[in-house]
Every structure is written in C-alpha cells, then in structure tokens.
Coordinates of C-alpha atoms in Angstrom, one line a residue:
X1 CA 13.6 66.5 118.4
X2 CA 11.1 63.8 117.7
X3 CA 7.4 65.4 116.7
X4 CA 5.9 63.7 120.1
X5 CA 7.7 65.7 122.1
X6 CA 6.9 68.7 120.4
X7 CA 2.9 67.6 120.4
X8 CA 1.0 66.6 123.1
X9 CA -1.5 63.8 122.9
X10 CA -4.4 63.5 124.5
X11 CA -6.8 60.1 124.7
X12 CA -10.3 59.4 125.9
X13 CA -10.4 56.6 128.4
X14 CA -13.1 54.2 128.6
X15 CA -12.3 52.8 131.7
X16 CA -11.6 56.6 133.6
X17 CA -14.6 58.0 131.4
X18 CA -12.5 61.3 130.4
X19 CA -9.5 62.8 127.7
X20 CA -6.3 62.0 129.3
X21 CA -2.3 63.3 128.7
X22 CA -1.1 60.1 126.3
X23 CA 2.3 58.9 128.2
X24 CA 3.9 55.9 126.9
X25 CA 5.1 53.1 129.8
X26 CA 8.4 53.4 128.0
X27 CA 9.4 56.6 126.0
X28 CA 9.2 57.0 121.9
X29 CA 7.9 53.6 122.0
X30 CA 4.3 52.3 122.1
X31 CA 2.3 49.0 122.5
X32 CA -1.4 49.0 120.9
X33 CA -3.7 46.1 121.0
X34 CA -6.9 46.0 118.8
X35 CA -9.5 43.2 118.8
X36 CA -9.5 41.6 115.5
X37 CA -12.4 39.9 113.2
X38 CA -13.7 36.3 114.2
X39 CA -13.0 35.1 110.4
X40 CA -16.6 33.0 109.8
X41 CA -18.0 35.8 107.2
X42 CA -16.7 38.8 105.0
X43 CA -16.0 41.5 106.8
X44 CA -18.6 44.1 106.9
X45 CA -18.8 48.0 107.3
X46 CA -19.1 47.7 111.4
X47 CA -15.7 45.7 111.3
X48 CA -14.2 47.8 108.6
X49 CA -15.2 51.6 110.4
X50 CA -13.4 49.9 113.8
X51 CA -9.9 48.6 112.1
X52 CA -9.9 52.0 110.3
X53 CA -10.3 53.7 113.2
X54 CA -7.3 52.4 114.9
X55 CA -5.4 52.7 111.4
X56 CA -5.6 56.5 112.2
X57 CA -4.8 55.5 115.5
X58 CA -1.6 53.7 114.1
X59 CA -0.5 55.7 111.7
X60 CA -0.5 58.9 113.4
X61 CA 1.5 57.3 116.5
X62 CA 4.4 56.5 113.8
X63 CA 3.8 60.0 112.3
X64 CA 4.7 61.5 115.6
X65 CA 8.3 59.4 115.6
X66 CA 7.0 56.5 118.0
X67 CA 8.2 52.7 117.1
X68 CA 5.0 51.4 117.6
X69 CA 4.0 47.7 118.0
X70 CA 1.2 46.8 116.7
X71 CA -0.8 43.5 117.4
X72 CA -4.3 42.6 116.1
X73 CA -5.9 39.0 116.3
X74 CA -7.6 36.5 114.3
X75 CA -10.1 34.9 116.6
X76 CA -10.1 31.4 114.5
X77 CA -11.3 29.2 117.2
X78 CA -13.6 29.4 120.3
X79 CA -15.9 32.2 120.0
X80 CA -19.3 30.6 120.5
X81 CA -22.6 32.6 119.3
X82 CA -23.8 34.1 122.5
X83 CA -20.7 36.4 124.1
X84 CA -18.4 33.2 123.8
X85 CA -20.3 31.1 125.9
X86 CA -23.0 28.5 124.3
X87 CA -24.1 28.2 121.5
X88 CA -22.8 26.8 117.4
X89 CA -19.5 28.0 116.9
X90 CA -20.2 29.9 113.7
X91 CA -16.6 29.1 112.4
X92 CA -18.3 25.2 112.6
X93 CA -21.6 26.5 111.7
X94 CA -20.3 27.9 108.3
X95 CA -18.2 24.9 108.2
X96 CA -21.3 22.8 107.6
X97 CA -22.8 24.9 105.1
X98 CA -20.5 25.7 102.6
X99 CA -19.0 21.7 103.3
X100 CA -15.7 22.7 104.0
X101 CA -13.1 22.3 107.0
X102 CA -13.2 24.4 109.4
X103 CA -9.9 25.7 108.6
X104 CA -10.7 26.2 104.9
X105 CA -14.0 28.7 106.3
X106 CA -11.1 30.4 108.8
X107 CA -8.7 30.9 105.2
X108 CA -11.4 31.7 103.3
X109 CA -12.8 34.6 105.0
X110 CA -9.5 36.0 106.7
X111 CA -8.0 36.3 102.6
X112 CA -11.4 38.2 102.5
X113 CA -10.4 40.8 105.7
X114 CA -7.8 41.2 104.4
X115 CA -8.4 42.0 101.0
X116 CA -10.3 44.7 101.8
X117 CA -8.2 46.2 104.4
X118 CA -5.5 46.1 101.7
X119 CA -8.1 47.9 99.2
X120 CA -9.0 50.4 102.3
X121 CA -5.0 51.4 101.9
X122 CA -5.0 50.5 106.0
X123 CA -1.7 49.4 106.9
X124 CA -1.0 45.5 108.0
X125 CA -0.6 45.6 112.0
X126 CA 3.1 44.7 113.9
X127 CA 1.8 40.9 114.5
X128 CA -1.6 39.1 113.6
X129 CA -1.4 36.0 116.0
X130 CA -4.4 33.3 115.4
X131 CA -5.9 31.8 118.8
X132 CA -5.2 28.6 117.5
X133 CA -1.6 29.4 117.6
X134 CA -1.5 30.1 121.1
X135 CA -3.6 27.2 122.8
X136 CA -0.8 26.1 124.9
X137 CA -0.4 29.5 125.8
X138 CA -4.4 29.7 126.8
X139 CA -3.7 26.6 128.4
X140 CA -0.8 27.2 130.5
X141 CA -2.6 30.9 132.0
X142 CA -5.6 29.0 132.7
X143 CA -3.7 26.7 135.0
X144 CA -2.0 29.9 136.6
X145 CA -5.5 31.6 137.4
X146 CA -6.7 28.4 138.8
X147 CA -3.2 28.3 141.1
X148 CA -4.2 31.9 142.2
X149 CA -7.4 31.0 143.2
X150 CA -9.5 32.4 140.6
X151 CA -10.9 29.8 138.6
X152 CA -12.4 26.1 139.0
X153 CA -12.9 22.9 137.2
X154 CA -16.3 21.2 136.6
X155 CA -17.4 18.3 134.5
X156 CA -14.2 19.3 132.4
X157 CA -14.7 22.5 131.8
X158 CA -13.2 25.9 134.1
X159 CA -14.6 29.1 134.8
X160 CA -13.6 32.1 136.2
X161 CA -14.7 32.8 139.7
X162 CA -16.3 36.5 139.4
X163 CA -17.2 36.5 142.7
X164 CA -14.2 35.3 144.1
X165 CA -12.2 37.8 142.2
X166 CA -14.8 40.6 143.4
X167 CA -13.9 40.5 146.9
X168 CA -10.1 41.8 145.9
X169 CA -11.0 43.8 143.0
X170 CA -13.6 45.4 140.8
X171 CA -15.6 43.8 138.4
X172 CA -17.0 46.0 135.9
X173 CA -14.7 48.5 136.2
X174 CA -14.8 49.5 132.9
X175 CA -18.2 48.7 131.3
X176 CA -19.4 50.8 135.1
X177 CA -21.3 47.7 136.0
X178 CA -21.9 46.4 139.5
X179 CA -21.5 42.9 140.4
X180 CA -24.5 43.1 142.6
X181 CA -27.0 44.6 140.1
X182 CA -25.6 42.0 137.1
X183 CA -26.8 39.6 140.2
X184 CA -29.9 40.8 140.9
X185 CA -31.1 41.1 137.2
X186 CA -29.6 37.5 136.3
X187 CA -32.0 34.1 136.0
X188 CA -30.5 31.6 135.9
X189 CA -30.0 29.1 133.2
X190 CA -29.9 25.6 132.6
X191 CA -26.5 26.0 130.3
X192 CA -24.9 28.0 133.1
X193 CA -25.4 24.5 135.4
X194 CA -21.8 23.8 136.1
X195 CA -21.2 27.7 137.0
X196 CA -21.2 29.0 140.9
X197 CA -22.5 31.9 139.7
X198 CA -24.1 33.3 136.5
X199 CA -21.5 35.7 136.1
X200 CA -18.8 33.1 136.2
X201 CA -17.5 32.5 132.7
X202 CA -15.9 30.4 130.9
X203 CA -12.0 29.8 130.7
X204 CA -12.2 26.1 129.4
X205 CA -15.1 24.8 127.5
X206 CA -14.9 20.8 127.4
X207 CA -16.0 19.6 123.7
X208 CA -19.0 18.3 123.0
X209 CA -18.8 14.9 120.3
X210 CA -19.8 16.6 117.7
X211 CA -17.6 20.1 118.2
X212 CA -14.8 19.0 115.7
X213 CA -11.9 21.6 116.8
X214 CA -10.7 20.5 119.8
X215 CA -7.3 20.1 121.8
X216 CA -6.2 17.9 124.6
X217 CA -6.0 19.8 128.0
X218 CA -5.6 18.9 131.7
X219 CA -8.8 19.0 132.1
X220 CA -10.8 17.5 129.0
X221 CA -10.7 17.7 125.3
X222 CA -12.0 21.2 124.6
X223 CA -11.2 24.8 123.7
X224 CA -10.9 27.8 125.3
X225 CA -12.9 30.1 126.1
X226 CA -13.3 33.4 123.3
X227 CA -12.1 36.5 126.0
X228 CA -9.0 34.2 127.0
X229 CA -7.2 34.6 123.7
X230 CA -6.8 38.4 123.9
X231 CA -5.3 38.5 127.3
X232 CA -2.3 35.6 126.2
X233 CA -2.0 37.0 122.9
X234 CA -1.8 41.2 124.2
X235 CA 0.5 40.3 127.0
X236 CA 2.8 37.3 125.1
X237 CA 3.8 40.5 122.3
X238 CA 3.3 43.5 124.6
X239 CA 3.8 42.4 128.0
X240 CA 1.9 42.3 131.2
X241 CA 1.3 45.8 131.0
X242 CA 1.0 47.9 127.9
X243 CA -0.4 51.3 126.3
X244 CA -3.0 51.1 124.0
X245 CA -6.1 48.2 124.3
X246 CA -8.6 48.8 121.2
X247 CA -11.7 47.8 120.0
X248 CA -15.5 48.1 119.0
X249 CA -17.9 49.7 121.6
X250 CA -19.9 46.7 121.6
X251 CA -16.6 44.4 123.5
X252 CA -16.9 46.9 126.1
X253 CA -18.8 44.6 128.4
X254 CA -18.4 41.5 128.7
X255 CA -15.5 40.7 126.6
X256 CA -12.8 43.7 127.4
X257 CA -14.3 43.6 131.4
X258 CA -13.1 39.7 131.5
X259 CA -10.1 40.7 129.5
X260 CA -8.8 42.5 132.5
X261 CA -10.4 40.3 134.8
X262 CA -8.0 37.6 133.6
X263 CA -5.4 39.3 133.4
X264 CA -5.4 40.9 136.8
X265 CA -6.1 37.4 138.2
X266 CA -3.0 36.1 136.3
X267 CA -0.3 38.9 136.9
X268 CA -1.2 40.5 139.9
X269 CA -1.4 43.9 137.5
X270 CA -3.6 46.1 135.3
X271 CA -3.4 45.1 132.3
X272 CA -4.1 48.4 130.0
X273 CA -3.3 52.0 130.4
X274 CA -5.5 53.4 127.8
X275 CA -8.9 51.7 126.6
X276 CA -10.2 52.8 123.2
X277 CA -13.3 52.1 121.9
X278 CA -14.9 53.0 118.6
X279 CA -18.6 53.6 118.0
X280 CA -20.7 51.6 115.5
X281 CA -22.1 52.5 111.7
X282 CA -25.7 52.8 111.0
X283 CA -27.5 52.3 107.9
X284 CA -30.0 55.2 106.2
X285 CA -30.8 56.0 110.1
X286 CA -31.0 52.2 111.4
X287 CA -28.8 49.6 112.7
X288 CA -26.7 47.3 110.0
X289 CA -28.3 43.8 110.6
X290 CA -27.9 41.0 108.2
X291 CA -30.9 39.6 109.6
X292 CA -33.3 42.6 108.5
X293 CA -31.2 43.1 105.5
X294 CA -30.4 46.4 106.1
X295 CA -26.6 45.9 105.1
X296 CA -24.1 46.6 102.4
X297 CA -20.4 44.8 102.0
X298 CA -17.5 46.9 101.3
X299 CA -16.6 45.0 97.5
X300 CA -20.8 45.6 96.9
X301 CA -20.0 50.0 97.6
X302 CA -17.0 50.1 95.5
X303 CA -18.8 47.9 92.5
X304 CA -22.1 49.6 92.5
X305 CA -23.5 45.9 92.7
X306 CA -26.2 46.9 95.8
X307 CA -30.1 47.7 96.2
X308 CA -29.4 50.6 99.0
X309 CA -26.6 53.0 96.3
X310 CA -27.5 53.9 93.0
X311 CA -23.5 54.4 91.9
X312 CA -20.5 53.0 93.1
X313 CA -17.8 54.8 95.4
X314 CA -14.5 54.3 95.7
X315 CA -12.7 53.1 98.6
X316 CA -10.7 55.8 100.0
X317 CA -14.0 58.0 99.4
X318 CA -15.8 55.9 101.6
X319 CA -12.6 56.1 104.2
X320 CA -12.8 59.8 104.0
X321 CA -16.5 59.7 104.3
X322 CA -15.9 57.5 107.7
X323 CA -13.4 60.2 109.2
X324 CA -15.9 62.9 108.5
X325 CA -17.4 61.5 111.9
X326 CA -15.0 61.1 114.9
X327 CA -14.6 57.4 116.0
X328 CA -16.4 57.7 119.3
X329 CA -19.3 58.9 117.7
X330 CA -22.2 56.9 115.6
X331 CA -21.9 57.5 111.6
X332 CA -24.8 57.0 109.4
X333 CA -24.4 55.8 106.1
X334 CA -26.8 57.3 103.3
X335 CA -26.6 57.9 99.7
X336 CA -26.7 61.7 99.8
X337 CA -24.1 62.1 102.6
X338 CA -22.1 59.8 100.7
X339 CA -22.0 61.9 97.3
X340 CA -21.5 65.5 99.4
X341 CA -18.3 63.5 101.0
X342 CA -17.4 62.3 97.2
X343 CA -17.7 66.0 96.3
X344 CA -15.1 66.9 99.1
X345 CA -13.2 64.6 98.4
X346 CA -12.6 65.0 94.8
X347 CA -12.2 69.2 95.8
X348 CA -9.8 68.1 98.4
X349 CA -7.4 66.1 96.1
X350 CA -8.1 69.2 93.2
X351 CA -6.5 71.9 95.6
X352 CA -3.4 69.6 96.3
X353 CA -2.6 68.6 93.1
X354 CA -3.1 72.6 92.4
X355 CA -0.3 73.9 94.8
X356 CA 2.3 73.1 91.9
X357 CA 0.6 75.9 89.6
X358 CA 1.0 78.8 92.7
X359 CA 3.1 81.7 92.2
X360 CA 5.6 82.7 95.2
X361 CA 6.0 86.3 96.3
X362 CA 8.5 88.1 98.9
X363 CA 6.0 87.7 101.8
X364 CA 3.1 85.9 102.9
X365 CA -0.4 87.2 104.1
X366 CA -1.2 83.8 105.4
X367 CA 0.1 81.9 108.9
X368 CA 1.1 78.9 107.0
X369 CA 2.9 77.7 110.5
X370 CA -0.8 78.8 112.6
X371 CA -2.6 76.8 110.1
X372 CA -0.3 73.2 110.2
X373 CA -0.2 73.4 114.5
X374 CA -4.9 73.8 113.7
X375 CA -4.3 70.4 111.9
X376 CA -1.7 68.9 114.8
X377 CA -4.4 70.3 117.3
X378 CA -7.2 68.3 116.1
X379 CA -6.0 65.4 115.8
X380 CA -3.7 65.4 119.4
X381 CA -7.8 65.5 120.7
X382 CA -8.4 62.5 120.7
X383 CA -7.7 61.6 117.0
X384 CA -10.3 63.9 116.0
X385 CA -10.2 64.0 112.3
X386 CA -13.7 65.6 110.7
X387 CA -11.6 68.7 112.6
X388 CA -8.6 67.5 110.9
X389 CA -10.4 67.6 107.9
X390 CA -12.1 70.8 108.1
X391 CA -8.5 72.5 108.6
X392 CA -7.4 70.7 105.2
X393 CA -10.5 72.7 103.7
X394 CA -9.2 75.7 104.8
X395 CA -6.1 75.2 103.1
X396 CA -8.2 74.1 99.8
X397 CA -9.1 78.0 100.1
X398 CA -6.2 79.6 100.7
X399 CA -5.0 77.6 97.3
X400 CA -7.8 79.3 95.5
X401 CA -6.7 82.2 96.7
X402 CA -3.6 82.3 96.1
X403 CA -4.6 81.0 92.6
X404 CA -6.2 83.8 91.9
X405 CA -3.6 86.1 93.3
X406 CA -6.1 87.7 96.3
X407 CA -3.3 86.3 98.8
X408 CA 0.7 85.7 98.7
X409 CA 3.0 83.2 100.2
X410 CA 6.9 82.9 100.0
X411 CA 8.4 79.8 98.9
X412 CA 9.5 78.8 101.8
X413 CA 6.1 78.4 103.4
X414 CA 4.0 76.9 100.1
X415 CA 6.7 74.2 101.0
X416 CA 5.4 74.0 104.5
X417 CA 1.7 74.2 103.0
X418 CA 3.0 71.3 100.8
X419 CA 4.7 69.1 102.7
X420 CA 1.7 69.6 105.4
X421 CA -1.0 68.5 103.4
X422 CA 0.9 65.5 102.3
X423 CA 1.4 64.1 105.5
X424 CA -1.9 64.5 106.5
X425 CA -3.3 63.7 103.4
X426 CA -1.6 60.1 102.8
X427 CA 0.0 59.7 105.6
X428 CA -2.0 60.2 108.6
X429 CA -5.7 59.6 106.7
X430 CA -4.4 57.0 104.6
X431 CA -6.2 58.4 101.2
X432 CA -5.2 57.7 97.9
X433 CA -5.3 60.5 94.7
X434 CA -7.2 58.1 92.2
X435 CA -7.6 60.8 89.7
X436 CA -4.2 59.2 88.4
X437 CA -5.9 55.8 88.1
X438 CA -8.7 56.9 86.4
X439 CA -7.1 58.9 83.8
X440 CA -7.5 56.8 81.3
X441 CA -11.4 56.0 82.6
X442 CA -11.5 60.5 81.9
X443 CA -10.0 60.1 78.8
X444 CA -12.9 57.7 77.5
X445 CA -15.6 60.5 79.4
X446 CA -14.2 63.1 77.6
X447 CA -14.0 61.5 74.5
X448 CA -17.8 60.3 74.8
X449 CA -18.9 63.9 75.7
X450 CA -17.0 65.6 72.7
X451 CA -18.8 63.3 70.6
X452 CA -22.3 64.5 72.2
X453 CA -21.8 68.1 71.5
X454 CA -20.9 67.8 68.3
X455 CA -24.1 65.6 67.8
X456 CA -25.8 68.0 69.6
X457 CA -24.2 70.6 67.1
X458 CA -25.3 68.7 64.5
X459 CA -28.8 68.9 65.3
X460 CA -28.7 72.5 66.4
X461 CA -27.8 73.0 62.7
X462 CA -30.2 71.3 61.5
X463 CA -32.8 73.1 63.7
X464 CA -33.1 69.7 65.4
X465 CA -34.0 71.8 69.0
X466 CA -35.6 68.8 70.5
X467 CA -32.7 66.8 69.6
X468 CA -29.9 69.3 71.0
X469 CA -32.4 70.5 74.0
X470 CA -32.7 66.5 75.1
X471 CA -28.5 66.0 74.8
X472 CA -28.4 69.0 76.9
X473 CA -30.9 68.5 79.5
X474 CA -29.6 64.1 79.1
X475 CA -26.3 65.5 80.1
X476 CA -27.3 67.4 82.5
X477 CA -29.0 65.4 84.8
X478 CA -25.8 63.3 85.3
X479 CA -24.3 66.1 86.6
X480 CA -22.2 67.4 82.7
X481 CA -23.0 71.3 82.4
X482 CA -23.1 72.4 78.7
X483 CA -21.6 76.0 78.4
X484 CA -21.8 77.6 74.9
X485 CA -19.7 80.6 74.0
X486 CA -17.9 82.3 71.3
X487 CA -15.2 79.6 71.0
X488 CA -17.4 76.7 70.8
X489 CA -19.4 74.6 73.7
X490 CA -17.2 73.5 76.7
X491 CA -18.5 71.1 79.8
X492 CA -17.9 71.1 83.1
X493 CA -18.5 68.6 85.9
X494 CA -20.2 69.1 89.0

C-alpha cells in the first residue's frame, strides 16, 4: 500500500478560499504547474521563498508514492513591465544595458536561477518549457479563442474580450474581484486605445520597430501576450485539466485570473483543480524593494558579502529558516531570527547524527509510531512545516533522553525514529548535514583555539591576567566558552 492512501492530504484553495481533501484527477499520479522566474535579473529571496515552497510541495507528493509531473517555466519573452501589458520589456531593457542579445541576458540570468536553486538542494522540476519555444503553440490558441468568440483583432494586435467572456462565466473568480467594480474604479488610458474595454487584455501584442524579439503571426509581427504562455505551456504537458496550479501571491490577480480566463475560453473547461499560492518575504519588518535598497541576494547571504548581515549563513540554514514560517504566511528576514534558526539548525542535525551512540533496551517508554503520524499530520495540513519542524524538535529531546538513559526504546523503533527523521529531514525538507563539509573548516577552529589557550596559559603563568582575562573575554564574545578544570581548559561553542 502506497503512503497516499494511508495519509490523507489536505490543500488550501485560493480560488474556493478554504483547506480541501487533495484528490488527484487520475490516481497515484499528479500534475503540478508552478509559475516560473522572468530570467532579466538574478533571482532574489521573493523568487527563491516561492520555488522552495513548491519544492516541499514536490517533494513530499513523491514521498507519499505519487509519479508526479512537474512543470515550471522560463518566461523568456513577452512579459512587458506593467502586468504584461506596456511598457520596456525588461529582457530588452537589460539587453541594452549590459550590450548583449537578448538571448545572451535570458542565458545569463536563467544559469543564475538555476545555480542557486541547485545550491538551495531544490530539486529540478519534470519539464522547464521557455515561452519562446512554444510561440506557435501561443499562436495557434490565440486563433482558437478568437474562433470561440472571445477575442479580437485591432491595429495588429488581439485582446481578450473580458466582457464578452463575463456574460457566460466569472471573471475574477479567484482573485474575488467583480467585473463591475474593476469598471467602475478604471480610467481609462491612452495605451489601452485599441481595447473595448480596460479590462480587455492582451493576447497579441503587434511589435513596435524598435522591439527586436518578434515573430511573424496572422495578424502582425509581434509577441504574445505574458499570461498566454502559462495556459499553452500547463495544458500542452498536463492537459486541459490538471491538479496542482502554483505560484506567488502577487500572480493572484491579474495574471492567474486571465490564466483561467484563457483557458476556459479555449477548452470549454476549468482549467485547475487546486490553486496554490505562496506569501511574500519581508526584509527587517519592510518590503524587499531594489528600488529602496532594502534587499539582499541569495550568493550575498551565503558569502557574508552584504550591509544588512554581519556573518554569512549557509544555504540550507536559510531554507530551514524559510520553513520555520508556513508558505501562506509573510516571513520576515532579520539578523537575530536568522542566528536562533542557525542555532536550531545546527541542534537539529547534532541529535540525528547522535541516534547512532543510543543504547536499545527490551521496551520503549516512548510512542515512537504516535510521534512519526504528529510529523505526517503536519505536513498533510496544508504542507505545514514550522509544525513539521517542531515535531522533529521533539525527537531532538527524546534523543537526549535516551542519551542520558532517563527513557528506553527497543531496536526496532530507534529504527523507526531513524528512518523517520531521515525522510523528513532530507527528503521531504530538502536539508543538507554540512557539518561533514566543514570538517576540515572545524579542524582549522579547533586547531586556532588550542593555540589560544595555551597562549592564554602562557600568560596566566606568567601572571599576564590582562593578557589571559582579554583571550578569554576575545573568545568569548564570538560565542567560544573557556572552561577550566582539573584536566586542563576545554571550550565549548554556543
């Protein structure tokens, strides 16, 4: 029997507003969509705290025993600056200031996503189409919403009829939106000209002379529109209908509303079963915004090189430290919360790698079988890890304990206490154990301490106190304890 049918999975659902029973369109096998970066720029913490998100998502569908297919774009064409629909396209904008083609910009910076997803330990999704290999895809859908009635041609560019499509079905159905309040709260502007309708958007943009990635269409040279790429690319590798549709809070409205829009239009049928949507980072208790400067990149946290951190942390501390918060709700990055998550971490990984020194007894006085269904619990709500988490701390102190022999456990289930915090250690979080890799980096720390206390010893001999108070004290404030007993001075780190 298969661990899904043994669990059951529940989902919040942006578009019903409420946790629902997850039930795959077709059994053991599952179909997850996630809106990927628009490769102009390095990826930044926002982007990052998303894909992770749905790497929980991922990996603890395949822990369960689904096959699951995952697919996650590169937008690499036609995402203009305001929501897709005027405005530079920033792949072209970037293009012009770092003098490179286009294409070079969309290499440069998709090497760079994925780099640090790689460095994150996130695994690669199912298939990662590019919108510019599917424009005669975008193309040929366009022409079938126009055939339904949907969508019209002007001045060689198409748009999507909002209101037309209103009188059927429901637009803003999941951003809760009505048509007639987006109307009455809408000026109009002179870009939106060719429209019916401000709402109208756009399925077909004709290129200006000067917009240098272009393709020839029935109706004009041009490129499509940035919310058309999604629904060809989800429902070319998933199919008109499919589980899972993922994403950032901030494509709620209007990019995941036309999503469906389209793709009800085209295929008669909704699109997505379940929408998920994950919440955004802040930074010290305000927004990130490159344009205030309140913003740190990935590479700049795990090399120290920033003006917000005063030490660098690693990157599966900084994953740990982002599924301390569940992904529907805001997490703020600061310096302390950052260190007392480093702490955790660091306990975390000390307990597991201290099962092996346990001693086994006839009969256990812990519910090792309780305690793994508290950690299949937490996450079957919803993916909720910080609970996830704080059930893997409980297990942290039954170690302890039964380190220090105030509780017992037969073999059979410090195998099951194991094996459990494995899998949801590595396997569903996705952490890595870098005290390995930095055993050498300890070797050259321990070395360089030894040869303080003895240079502190040194001094104490010599009734140097100021000397041997000031190694101390040094040492100290870096967070080394100095312990002296009978055998000799011993440290500790805390």
């Amino acid at each position: 029997m298969k661990l899904y049918e043994q669990q059951e999975l529940s989902i919040y659902n942006s578009i019903s507003k409420k946790k629902e029973k997850f039930t795959p369109i077709n059994e053991g096998a599952v179909g997850m969509y996630v809106c990927g970066p628009t490769v102009y720029s390095n990826v930044h913490l926002g982007n990052c705290r998303t894909f992770l998100s749905f790497d929980l998502v991922f990996r603890y569908l395949k822990h369960l025993g689904y096959k699951v297919r995952y697919v996650r774009n590169i937008t690499d064409a036609g995402h203009l600056e305001n929501d897709g629909e005027s405005g530079d396209d920033p792949i072209l904008k970037k293009a012009r200031i770092e003098q490179l083609e286009p294409m070079e910009v969309v290499q440069k910076y998709t090497v760079d996503f994925h780099t640090i997803m790689h460095t994150f330990n996130a695994h690669p999704p199912s298939i990662e189409p590019t919108a510019t290999g599917h424009i005669i895809e975008q193309i040929q859908i366009v022409e079938n919403i126009i055939k339904q009635g949907f969508a019209y041609e002007k001045n060689g560019s198409v748009y999507f009829d909002v209101m037309k499509y209103n009188e059927s079905k429901q637009y803003g159905i999941l951003s809760g939106r009505k048509l007639e309040d987006m109307i009455a709260n809408t000026r109009e502007l002179a870009a939106q000209s060719d429209k019916k309708n401000p709402q109208d958007f756009a399925l077909w943009k004709k290129a200006e002379p000067q917009h240098i990635m272009r393709w020839p269409s029935p109706w004009s040279d041009g490129f499509p529109g940035w919310h058309l790429e999604c629904t060809v690319m989800s429902t070319k590798y998933l199919g008109n209908q499919f589980d899972i549709h993922g994403g950032g809070m901030d494509l709620k409205f209007p990019h995941h509303e036309c999503e469906i829009a389209q793709a009800e239009a085209a295929n008669g049928q909704n699109p997505v079963n379940y929408w998920v949507h994950a919440n955004m980072l802040t930074l010290n208790g305000k927004k990130m915004s490159k344009s205030t400067g309140n913003f740190i990149l990935p590479k700049d946290m795990f090399t120290g090189d920033n003006d917000i951190f005063n030490k660098p942390f690693p990157p599966t501390v900084v994953k740990f430290f982002m599924y301390q918060a569940q992904y529907r709700s805001i997490l703020d990055f600061s310096k302390e919360a950052l260190e007392a998550s480093e702490k955790g971490f660091y306990r975390l990984m000390d307990a597991y790698r201290a099962i092996g020194g346990v001693k086994t007894s006839e009969s256990s006085s812990i519910d090792v079988t309780r305690w793994r269904q508290s950690c299949y619990d937490a996450m079957n709500d919803d993916f909720n890890s910080p609970i996830l988490i704080a059930q893997l701390f409980e297990a942290t102190k039954f170690i302890n304990a039964l380190l220090d022999n105030t509780e017992t456990i037969t073999e059979k289930d410090l195998q099951l206490l194991q094996q459990t915090m494995q899998d949801f250690i590595f396997d569903v979080l996705g952490l890595v154990d870098i005290a390995e890799n930095n055993t050498q980096d300890g070797n050259k720390l321990n070395e360089t301490i030894e040869l303080l206390i003895e240079l502190r010893n040194q001094a104490r001999a010599n009734k140097d106190f100021a000397t041997s108070d000031r190694i101390r004290d040094e040492l100290q404030k870096v967070g080394i304890q100095l312990k002296d007993g009978k055998e000799g001075t011993t440290f500790s780190l805390s």
